[in-house]
Amino acid sequence: MKKRLIRLTAFIVLLGTMICGNAANAQKVRIDETNFPDEGLRNQLIDGLNLSQEADGNYYVETNDVTKLKIDCEKGQAVKNLKGIELFTVIKEIELRYVKATSIDLSKFTDLDVIDFYHTELNSVDASSNKKLKSFSMRCNGGLTSVKIPYSVT
């Protein structure tokens, strides 16, 4: 009986640590010009993440809620600047379509395992710090001059 009580207490402490640890790392970010200077990117985030306007008239997102980021500008407003996406540090998949940005910083995405870029204007991509990367796809990226990926990607 005493061993069960100790195990149960240890489990509750561990569970509490996991829940509080994730909450402590989460950050509520406003989708605005300061955090995301590109208007097209802001619109893509609001629509793509199905964000609702809050009582203060602004849109917010919990950074830990974004594990997949898809930005598709084929039929929408152009995205020329990806500044701000680095706030989503738990991204596992990133997909860019018809994005006009010429650079992207992938170094903060330590859990990133899928990169899929199609018809972008990126000049270089450095994914060498993304050690969990399993899939790397770049198609129709005409201006690309440099690509760095971890040696283990197939």
N, CA and C atoms as an extended XYZ file, in Angstrom:
462
Properties=species:S:1:pos:R:3:atomname:S:1:resname:S:1:resid:I:1 pbc="F F F"
N         0.825       -1.190        0.000 N   MET     1
C         0.000        0.000        0.000 CA  MET     1
C         0.874        1.261        0.000 C   MET     1
N         1.921        1.237        0.825 N   LYS     2
C         2.799        2.391        0.920 CA  LYS     2
C         3.541        2.611       -0.403 C   LYS     2
N         3.973        1.506       -1.058 N   LYS     3
C         4.661        1.604       -2.350 CA  LYS     3
C         3.735        2.189       -3.406 C   LYS     3
N         2.473        1.798       -3.392 N   ARG     4
C         1.504        2.352       -4.348 CA  ARG     4
C         1.348        3.853       -4.153 C   ARG     4
N         1.257        4.265       -2.927 N   LEU     5
C         1.105        5.674       -2.617 CA  LEU     5
C         2.323        6.473       -3.087 C   LEU     5
N         3.505        5.928       -2.900 N   ILE     6
C         4.733        6.576       -3.352 CA  ILE     6
C         4.743        6.667       -4.879 C   ILE     6
N         4.381        5.562       -5.552 N   ARG     7
C         4.331        5.567       -7.019 CA  ARG     7
C         3.317        6.581       -7.532 C   ARG     7
N         2.152        6.614       -6.926 N   LEU     8
C         1.108        7.548       -7.334 CA  LEU     8
C         1.563        8.988       -7.135 C   LEU     8
N         2.199        9.266       -6.010 N   THR     9
C         2.720       10.608       -5.753 CA  THR     9
C         3.777       10.985       -6.780 C   THR     9
N         4.678       10.054       -7.086 N   ALA    10
C         5.721       10.314       -8.078 CA  ALA    10
C         5.108       10.570       -9.446 C   ALA    10
N         4.082        9.807       -9.800 N   PHE    11
C         3.405        9.991      -11.086 CA  PHE    11
C         2.750       11.372      -11.152 C   PHE    11
N         2.084       11.774      -10.107 N   ILE    12
C         1.410       13.082      -10.077 CA  ILE    12
C         2.437       14.204      -10.190 C   ILE    12
N         3.547       14.086       -9.495 N   VAL    13
C         4.607       15.103       -9.578 CA  VAL    13
C         5.166       15.161      -10.997 C   VAL    13
N         5.425       14.003      -11.606 N   LEU    14
C         5.944       13.955      -12.965 CA  LEU    14
C         4.950       14.559      -13.949 C   LEU    14
N         3.691       14.198      -13.829 N   LEU    15
C         2.651       14.736      -14.707 CA  LEU    15
C         2.541       16.253      -14.541 C   LEU    15
N         2.557       16.718      -13.327 N   GLY    16
C         2.495       18.156      -13.071 CA  GLY    16
C         3.682       18.895      -13.669 C   GLY    16
N         4.845       18.303      -13.587 N   THR    17
C         6.044       18.904      -14.164 CA  THR    17
C         5.929       18.988      -15.677 C   THR    17
N         5.414       17.930      -16.289 N   MET    18
C         5.265       17.928      -17.741 CA  MET    18
C         4.263       19.000      -18.185 C   MET    18
N         3.141       19.072      -17.506 N   ILE    19
C         2.115       20.039      -17.876 CA  ILE    19
C         2.597       21.455      -17.630 C   ILE    19
N         3.136       21.711      -16.476 N   CYS    20
C         3.614       23.058      -16.156 CA  CYS    20
C         4.818       23.434      -16.996 C   CYS    20
N         5.681       22.467      -17.292 N   GLY    21
C         6.845       22.740      -18.133 CA  GLY    21
C         6.427       23.205      -19.506 C   GLY    21
N         5.448       22.541      -20.124 N   ASN    22
C         4.959       22.953      -21.437 CA  ASN    22
C         4.276       24.300      -21.372 C   ASN    22
N         3.529       24.538      -20.322 N   ALA    23
C         2.852       25.821      -20.188 CA  ALA    23
C         3.852       26.950      -19.996 C   ALA    23
N         4.929       26.662      -19.273 N   ALA    24
C         5.933       27.701      -19.039 CA  ALA    24
C         6.643       28.086      -20.332 C   ALA    24
N         6.823       27.129      -21.253 N   ASN    25
C         7.488       27.412      -22.513 CA  ASN    25
C         6.563       28.037      -23.542 C   ASN    25
N         5.257       27.901      -23.353 N   ALA    26
C         4.293       28.463      -24.298 CA  ALA    26
C         4.296       29.982      -24.187 C   ALA    26
N         4.067       30.599      -25.311 N   GLN    27
C         4.024       32.051      -25.346 CA  GLN    27
C         2.879       32.455      -26.251 C   GLN    27
N         2.056       33.356      -25.773 N   LYS    28
C         0.965       33.874      -26.571 CA  LYS    28
C         1.486       35.085      -27.342 C   LYS    28
N         1.452       34.977      -28.665 N   VAL    29
C         2.022       36.011      -29.528 CA  VAL    29
C         0.916       36.665      -30.337 C   VAL    29
N         0.975       37.985      -30.403 N   ARG    30
C        -0.002       38.719      -31.199 CA  ARG    30
C         0.441       38.728      -32.658 C   ARG    30
N        -0.491       38.465      -33.546 N   ILE    31
C        -0.223       38.518      -34.979 CA  ILE    31
C        -0.356       39.981      -35.389 C   ILE    31
N         0.777       40.679      -35.404 N   ASP    32
C         0.771       42.110      -35.733 CA  ASP    32
C         2.035       42.475      -36.504 C   ASP    32
N         2.161       43.748      -36.874 N   GLU    33
C         3.304       44.219      -37.666 CA  GLU    33
C         4.628       44.094      -36.924 C   GLU    33
N         4.607       44.171      -35.619 N   THR    34
C         5.837       44.063      -34.839 CA  THR    34
C         6.407       42.653      -34.903 C   THR    34
N         5.567       41.656      -34.674 N   ASN    35
C         6.023       40.262      -34.665 CA  ASN    35
C         6.137       39.661      -36.054 C   ASN    35
N         5.266       40.092      -36.965 N   PHE    36
C         5.217       39.566      -38.334 CA  PHE    36
C         5.066       40.750      -39.289 C   PHE    36
N         6.171       41.350      -39.726 N   PRO    37
C         6.116       42.576      -40.539 CA  PRO    37
C         5.399       42.420      -41.880 C   PRO    37
N         5.395       41.226      -42.444 N   ASP    38
C         4.801       41.011      -43.762 CA  ASP    38
C         3.285       40.795      -43.647 C   ASP    38
N         2.521       41.652      -44.312 N   GLU    39
C         1.063       41.567      -44.240 CA  GLU    39
C         0.549       40.239      -44.806 C   GLU    39
N         1.156       39.787      -45.891 N   GLY    40
C         0.748       38.506      -46.471 CA  GLY    40
C         0.951       37.358      -45.505 C   GLY    40
N         2.067       37.364      -44.778 N   LEU    41
C         2.330       36.328      -43.787 CA  LEU    41
C         1.295       36.388      -42.664 C   LEU    41
N         1.001       37.586      -42.200 N   ARG    42
C        -0.013       37.729      -41.140 CA  ARG    42
C        -1.338       37.122      -41.595 C   ARG    42
N        -1.758       37.449      -42.813 N   ASN    43
C        -3.022       36.915      -43.329 CA  ASN    43
C        -2.977       35.399      -43.471 C   ASN    43
N        -1.837       34.868      -43.936 N   GLN    44
C        -1.687       33.419      -44.062 CA  GLN    44
C        -1.800       32.734      -42.694 C   GLN    44
N        -1.181       33.323      -41.678 N   LEU    45
C        -1.238       32.746      -40.334 CA  LEU    45
C        -2.655       32.781      -39.778 C   LEU    45
N        -3.321       33.909      -39.923 N   ILE    46
C        -4.687       34.049      -39.405 CA  ILE    46
C        -5.607       33.036      -40.070 C   ILE    46
N        -5.511       32.917      -41.385 N   ASP    47
C        -6.374       31.979      -42.110 CA  ASP    47
C        -5.938       30.530      -41.917 C   ASP    47
N        -4.641       30.272      -42.066 N   GLY    48
C        -4.130       28.910      -42.003 CA  GLY    48
C        -4.225       28.264      -40.638 C   GLY    48
N        -4.132       29.072      -39.595 N   LEU    49
C        -4.211       28.540      -38.231 CA  LEU    49
C        -5.619       28.672      -37.657 C   LEU    49
N        -6.554       29.148      -38.492 N   ASN    50
C        -7.953       29.332      -38.084 CA  ASN    50
C        -8.074       30.148      -36.795 C   ASN    50
N        -7.384       31.283      -36.765 N   LEU    51
C        -7.397       32.127      -35.571 CA  LEU    51
C        -8.649       32.989      -35.545 C   LEU    51
N        -9.152       33.212      -34.363 N   SER    52
C       -10.313       34.083      -34.173 CA  SER    52
C        -9.875       35.376      -33.524 C   SER    52
N       -10.532       36.441      -33.930 N   GLN    53
C       -10.228       37.747      -33.350 CA  GLN    53
C       -10.675       37.749      -31.891 C   GLN    53
N        -9.800       38.238      -31.023 N   GLU    54
C       -10.138       38.271      -29.602 CA  GLU    54
C       -10.844       39.576      -29.249 C   GLU    54
N       -11.280       39.698      -28.017 N   ALA    55
C       -12.079       40.841      -27.572 CA  ALA    55
C       -11.386       42.181      -27.808 C   ALA    55
N       -10.041       42.195      -27.757 N   ASP    56
C        -9.317       43.451      -27.956 CA  ASP    56
C        -9.143       43.794      -29.442 C   ASP    56
N        -9.704       42.957      -30.333 N   GLY    57
C        -9.630       43.225      -31.766 CA  GLY    57
C        -8.400       42.647      -32.452 C   GLY    57
N        -7.542       41.972      -31.711 N   ASN    58
C        -6.307       41.403      -32.260 CA  ASN    58
C        -6.411       39.888      -32.381 C   ASN    58
N        -5.471       39.329      -33.139 N   TYR    59
C        -5.347       37.887      -33.287 CA  TYR    59
C        -4.113       37.435      -32.514 C   TYR    59
N        -4.236       36.311      -31.812 N   TYR    60
C        -3.135       35.755      -31.028 CA  TYR    60
C        -2.982       34.275      -31.335 C   TYR    60
N        -1.763       33.770      -31.113 N   VAL    61
C        -1.505       32.346      -31.264 CA  VAL    61
C        -0.545       31.905      -30.169 C   VAL    61
N        -0.805       30.722      -29.638 N   GLU    62
C         0.123       30.117      -28.683 CA  GLU    62
C         1.250       29.490      -29.495 C   GLU    62
N         2.476       29.870      -29.239 N   THR    63
C         3.597       29.391      -30.049 CA  THR    63
C         3.742       27.871      -30.011 C   THR    63
N         3.426       27.239      -28.893 N   ASN    64
C         3.549       25.783      -28.790 CA  ASN    64
C         2.437       25.038      -29.515 C   ASN    64
N         1.414       25.747      -29.980 N   ASP    65
C         0.325       25.110      -30.719 CA  ASP    65
C         0.669       24.906      -32.190 C   ASP    65
N         1.721       25.554      -32.674 N   VAL    66
C         2.055       25.494      -34.097 CA  VAL    66
C         3.164       24.461      -34.314 C   VAL    66
N         2.760       23.261      -34.737 N   THR    67
C         3.730       22.214      -35.037 CA  THR    67
C         3.880       22.006      -36.540 C   THR    67
N         2.915       22.482      -37.307 N   LYS    68
C         2.992       22.413      -38.768 CA  LYS    68
C         2.678       23.804      -39.313 C   LYS    68
N         3.557       24.286      -40.170 N   LEU    69
C         3.365       25.604      -40.762 CA  LEU    69
C         3.307       25.459      -42.271 C   LEU    69
N         2.171       25.851      -42.844 N   LYS    70
C         2.001       25.806      -44.295 CA  LYS    70
C         1.666       27.214      -44.774 C   LYS    70
N         2.496       27.707      -45.693 N   ILE    71
C         2.271       29.026      -46.276 CA  ILE    71
C         2.180       28.820      -47.782 C   ILE    71
N         0.980       29.015      -48.329 N   ASP    72
C         0.724       28.782      -49.744 CA  ASP    72
C         0.204       30.073      -50.365 C   ASP    72
N         1.026       30.677      -51.203 N   CYS    73
C         0.686       31.968      -51.805 CA  CYS    73
C         0.281       31.850      -53.273 C   CYS    73
N        -0.033       30.636      -53.725 N   GLU    74
C        -0.351       30.454      -55.141 CA  GLU    74
C        -1.535       31.314      -55.566 C   GLU    74
N        -2.561       31.382      -54.763 N   LYS    75
C        -3.765       32.133      -55.132 CA  LYS    75
C        -4.015       33.317      -54.209 C   LYS    75
N        -3.093       33.585      -53.318 N   GLY    76
C        -3.323       34.630      -52.336 CA  GLY    76
C        -2.268       35.719      -52.387 C   GLY    76
N        -2.241       36.482      -51.332 N   GLN    77
C        -1.316       37.594      -51.199 CA  GLN    77
C         0.118       37.091      -51.054 C   GLN    77
N         1.054       37.774      -51.702 N   ALA    78
C         2.464       37.380      -51.674 CA  ALA    78
C         3.052       37.515      -50.271 C   ALA    78
N         3.965       36.600      -49.942 N   VAL    79
C         4.739       36.671      -48.710 CA  VAL    79
C         6.192       36.881      -49.122 C   VAL    79
N         6.730       38.051      -48.748 N   LYS    80
C         8.097       38.409      -49.122 CA  LYS    80
C         9.064       38.353      -47.948 C   LYS    80
N         8.530       38.253      -46.729 N   ASN    81
C         9.360       38.285      -45.532 CA  ASN    81
C         8.808       37.271      -44.531 C   ASN    81
N         9.627       36.332      -44.117 N   LEU    82
C         9.192       35.287      -43.188 CA  LEU    82
C         9.547       35.590      -41.734 C   LEU    82
N         9.977       36.821      -41.454 N   LYS    83
C        10.330       37.193      -40.085 CA  LYS    83
C         9.130       36.961      -39.168 C   LYS    83
N         9.379       36.308      -38.083 N   GLY    84
C         8.343       36.015      -37.099 CA  GLY    84
C         8.092       34.528      -36.939 C   GLY    84
N         8.302       33.751      -38.004 N   ILE    85
C         8.022       32.320      -37.870 CA  ILE    85
C         8.989       31.645      -36.901 C   ILE    85
N        10.113       32.297      -36.635 N   GLU    86
C        11.076       31.724      -35.679 CA  GLU    86
C        10.506       31.660      -34.266 C   GLU    86
N         9.389       32.351      -34.021 N   LEU    87
C         8.728       32.302      -32.715 CA  LEU    87
C         8.068       30.942      -32.467 C   LEU    87
N         7.790       30.210      -33.547 N   PHE    88
C         7.146       28.900      -33.439 CA  PHE    88
C         8.223       27.818      -33.334 C   PHE    88
N         8.783       27.669      -32.165 N   THR    89
C         9.970       26.826      -31.987 CA  THR    89
C         9.681       25.322      -31.974 C   THR    89
N         8.418       24.911      -31.921 N   VAL    90
C         8.112       23.478      -31.886 CA  VAL    90
C         7.636       22.955      -33.250 C   VAL    90
N         7.879       23.703      -34.303 N   ILE    91
C         7.473       23.277      -35.637 CA  ILE    91
C         8.169       21.969      -36.002 C   ILE    91
N         7.386       21.013      -36.490 N   LYS    92
C         7.916       19.735      -36.966 CA  LYS    92
C         7.903       19.679      -38.493 C   LYS    92
N         6.951       20.389      -39.102 N   GLU    93
C         6.842       20.404      -40.558 CA  GLU    93
C         6.686       21.841      -41.043 C   GLU    93
N         7.396       22.167      -42.124 N   ILE    94
C         7.239       23.477      -42.738 CA  ILE    94
C         7.084       23.282      -44.248 C   ILE    94
N         6.051       23.903      -44.771 N   GLU    95
C         5.742       23.796      -46.193 CA  GLU    95
C         5.545       25.211      -46.745 C   GLU    95
N         6.335       25.551      -47.751 N   LEU    96
C         6.226       26.855      -48.398 CA  LEU    96
C         5.895       26.644      -49.863 C   LEU    96
N         4.905       27.383      -50.357 N   ARG    97
C         4.479       27.321      -51.754 CA  ARG    97
C         4.364       28.736      -52.299 C   ARG    97
N         5.071       29.004      -53.385 N   TYR    98
C         5.003       30.295      -54.080 CA  TYR    98
C         5.330       31.477      -53.161 C   TYR    98
N         6.251       31.274      -52.256 N   VAL    99
C         6.679       32.321      -51.339 CA  VAL    99
C         7.791       33.124      -52.002 C   VAL    99
N         7.716       34.442      -51.918 N   LYS   100
C         8.682       35.320      -52.573 CA  LYS   100
C         9.857       35.713      -51.678 C   LYS   100
N         9.858       35.269      -50.445 N   ALA   101
C        10.977       35.552      -49.539 CA  ALA   101
C        12.246       34.926      -50.101 C   ALA   101
N        13.363       35.596      -49.908 N   THR   102
C        14.637       35.090      -50.427 CA  THR   102
C        15.474       34.392      -49.364 C   THR   102
N        15.063       34.477      -48.093 N   SER   103
C        15.832       33.816      -47.038 CA  SER   103
C        14.896       33.280      -45.957 C   SER   103
N        15.397       32.267      -45.264 N   ILE   104
C        14.657       31.676      -44.148 CA  ILE   104
C        15.668       31.151      -43.139 C   ILE   104
N        15.389       31.381      -41.867 N   ASP   105
C        16.250       30.894      -40.789 CA  ASP   105
C        15.575       29.679      -40.158 C   ASP   105
N        16.133       28.514      -40.370 N   LEU   106
C        15.576       27.269      -39.838 CA  LEU   106
C        16.268       26.803      -38.562 C   LEU   106
N        17.250       27.543      -38.105 N   SER   107
C        18.087       27.087      -36.988 CA  SER   107
C        17.336       26.926      -35.671 C   SER   107
N        16.261       27.644      -35.456 N   LYS   108
C        15.536       27.572      -34.185 CA  LYS   108
C        14.562       26.399      -34.116 C   LYS   108
N        14.332       25.744      -35.240 N   PHE   109
C        13.362       24.655      -35.298 CA  PHE   109
C        14.056       23.322      -35.027 C   PHE   109
N        14.354       23.059      -33.773 N   THR   110
C        15.131       21.874      -33.411 CA  THR   110
C        14.340       20.580      -33.575 C   THR   110
N        13.013       20.644      -33.643 N   ASP   111
C        12.184       19.449      -33.820 CA  ASP   111
C        11.764       19.241      -35.273 C   ASP   111
N        12.231       20.083      -36.156 N   LEU   112
C        11.830       20.026      -37.560 CA  LEU   112
C        12.238       18.708      -38.190 C   LEU   112
N        11.255       17.988      -38.766 N   ASP   113
C        11.595       16.741      -39.439 CA  ASP   113
C        11.137       16.708      -40.899 C   ASP   113
N        10.338       17.681      -41.353 N   VAL   114
C         9.897       17.729      -42.750 CA  VAL   114
C        10.020       19.148      -43.283 C   VAL   114
N        10.719       19.283      -44.401 N   ILE   115
C        10.817       20.549      -45.128 CA  ILE   115
C        10.323       20.289      -46.545 C   ILE   115
N         9.364       21.107      -46.980 N   ASP   116
C         8.827       20.971      -48.331 CA  ASP   116
C         8.665       22.378      -48.922 C   ASP   116
N         9.554       22.739      -49.834 N   PHE   117
C         9.511       24.058      -50.477 CA  PHE   117
C         9.233       23.865      -51.962 C   PHE   117
N         8.218       24.543      -52.451 N   TYR   118
C         7.839       24.436      -53.857 CA  TYR   118
C         7.675       25.826      -54.458 C   TYR   118
N         8.382       26.053      -55.516 N   HIS   119
C         8.282       27.297      -56.289 CA  HIS   119
C         8.475       28.538      -55.401 C   HIS   119
N         9.586       28.572      -54.695 N   THR   120
C         9.913       29.728      -53.856 CA  THR   120
C        11.028       30.529      -54.519 C   THR   120
N        11.330       31.669      -53.957 N   GLU   121
C        12.430       32.502      -54.452 CA  GLU   121
C        13.596       32.519      -53.471 C   GLU   121
N        13.697       31.471      -52.664 N   LEU   122
C        14.792       31.363      -51.692 CA  LEU   122
C        16.126       31.250      -52.410 C   LEU   122
N        17.130       31.983      -51.926 N   ASN   123
C        18.482       31.924      -52.486 CA  ASN   123
C        19.304       30.816      -51.856 C   ASN   123
N        19.139       30.634      -50.548 N   SER   124
C        19.885       29.584      -49.853 CA  SER   124
C        19.055       29.049      -48.696 C   SER   124
N        19.307       27.807      -48.379 N   VAL   125
C        18.624       27.154      -47.264 CA  VAL   125
C        19.681       26.431      -46.444 C   VAL   125
N        19.727       26.758      -45.164 N   ASP   126
C        20.656       26.092      -44.259 CA  ASP   126
C        19.841       25.339      -43.218 C   ASP   126
N        19.724       24.042      -43.403 N   ALA   127
C        19.011       23.187      -42.464 CA  ALA   127
C        19.983       22.255      -41.751 C   ALA   127
N        21.263       22.617      -41.750 N   SER   128
C        22.293       21.741      -41.185 CA  SER   128
C        22.145       21.537      -39.677 C   SER   128
N        21.465       22.442      -38.981 N   SER   129
C        21.295       22.283      -37.533 CA  SER   129
C        20.032       21.493      -37.183 C   SER   129
N        19.268       21.109      -38.191 N   ASN   130
C        18.026       20.373      -37.965 CA  ASN   130
C        18.303       18.868      -37.981 C   ASN   130
N        18.822       18.361      -36.883 N   LYS   131
C        19.302       16.978      -36.790 CA  LYS   131
C        18.188       15.932      -36.854 C   LYS   131
N        16.925       16.327      -36.630 N   LYS   132
C        15.813       15.375      -36.689 CA  LYS   132
C        15.178       15.313      -38.072 C   LYS   132
N        15.726       16.030      -39.013 N   LEU   133
C        15.171       16.118      -40.355 CA  LEU   133
C        15.122       14.744      -41.020 C   LEU   133
N        13.927       14.366      -41.514 N   LYS   134
C        13.730       13.079      -42.177 CA  LYS   134
C        13.431       13.253      -43.661 C   LYS   134
N        12.785       14.364      -44.002 N   SER   135
C        12.375       14.578      -45.387 CA  SER   135
C        12.687       16.014      -45.796 C   SER   135
N        13.355       16.148      -46.930 N   PHE   136
C        13.742       17.465      -47.446 CA  PHE   136
C        13.393       17.490      -48.927 C   PHE   136
N        12.461       18.362      -49.309 N   SER   137
C        12.023       18.431      -50.696 CA  SER   137
C        12.017       19.880      -51.160 C   SER   137
N        12.709       20.123      -52.265 N   MET   138
C        12.712       21.450      -52.880 CA  MET   138
C        12.507       21.256      -54.372 C   MET   138
N        11.426       21.837      -54.884 N   ARG   139
C        11.117       21.710      -56.301 CA  ARG   139
C        10.819       23.083      -56.888 C   ARG   139
N        11.305       23.311      -58.097 N   CYS   140
C        11.032       24.559      -58.842 CA  CYS   140
C        11.453       25.795      -58.056 C   CYS   140
N        12.642       25.781      -57.509 N   ASN   141
C        13.183       26.906      -56.756 CA  ASN   141
C        14.344       27.489      -57.555 C   ASN   141
N        14.019       28.314      -58.545 N   GLY   142
C        14.974       28.789      -59.541 CA  GLY   142
C        16.165       29.565      -59.036 C   GLY   142
N        16.044       30.380      -58.012 N   GLY   143
C        17.144       31.215      -57.554 CA  GLY   143
C        18.045       30.568      -56.532 C   GLY   143
N        17.798       29.329      -56.209 N   LEU   144
C        18.534       28.635      -55.165 CA  LEU   144
C        19.989       28.397      -55.569 C   LEU   144
N        20.904       28.843      -54.725 N   THR   145
C        22.333       28.668      -55.003 CA  THR   145
C        23.046       27.811      -53.961 C   THR   145
N        22.433       27.633      -52.768 N   SER   146
C        23.107       26.899      -51.697 CA  SER   146
C        22.099       26.156      -50.830 C   SER   146
N        22.388       24.881      -50.568 N   VAL   147
C        21.557       24.069      -49.683 CA  VAL   147
C        22.472       23.304      -48.746 C   VAL   147
N        22.187       23.379      -47.438 N   LYS   148
C        22.932       22.613      -46.442 CA  LYS   148
C        21.922       21.822      -45.633 C   LYS   148
N        22.121       20.498      -45.581 N   ILE   149
C        21.246       19.635      -44.799 CA  ILE   149
C        22.109       18.699      -43.963 C   ILE   149
N        21.540       18.136      -42.887 N   PRO   150
C        22.296       17.172      -42.081 CA  PRO   150
C        22.666       15.959      -42.929 C   PRO   150
N        23.765       15.335      -42.649 N   TYR   151
C        24.264       14.211      -43.441 CA  TYR   151
C        23.320       13.004      -43.395 C   TYR   151
N        22.443       12.902      -42.397 N   SER   152
C        21.614       11.710      -42.220 CA  SER   152
C        20.299       11.741      -42.987 C   SER   152
N        19.975       12.822      -43.676 N   VAL   153
C        18.708       12.910      -44.396 CA  VAL   153
C        18.786       12.072      -45.657 C   VAL   153
N        17.686       11.333      -45.930 N   THR   154
C        17.644       10.510      -47.147 CA  THR   154
C        16.688       11.079      -48.160 C   THR   154
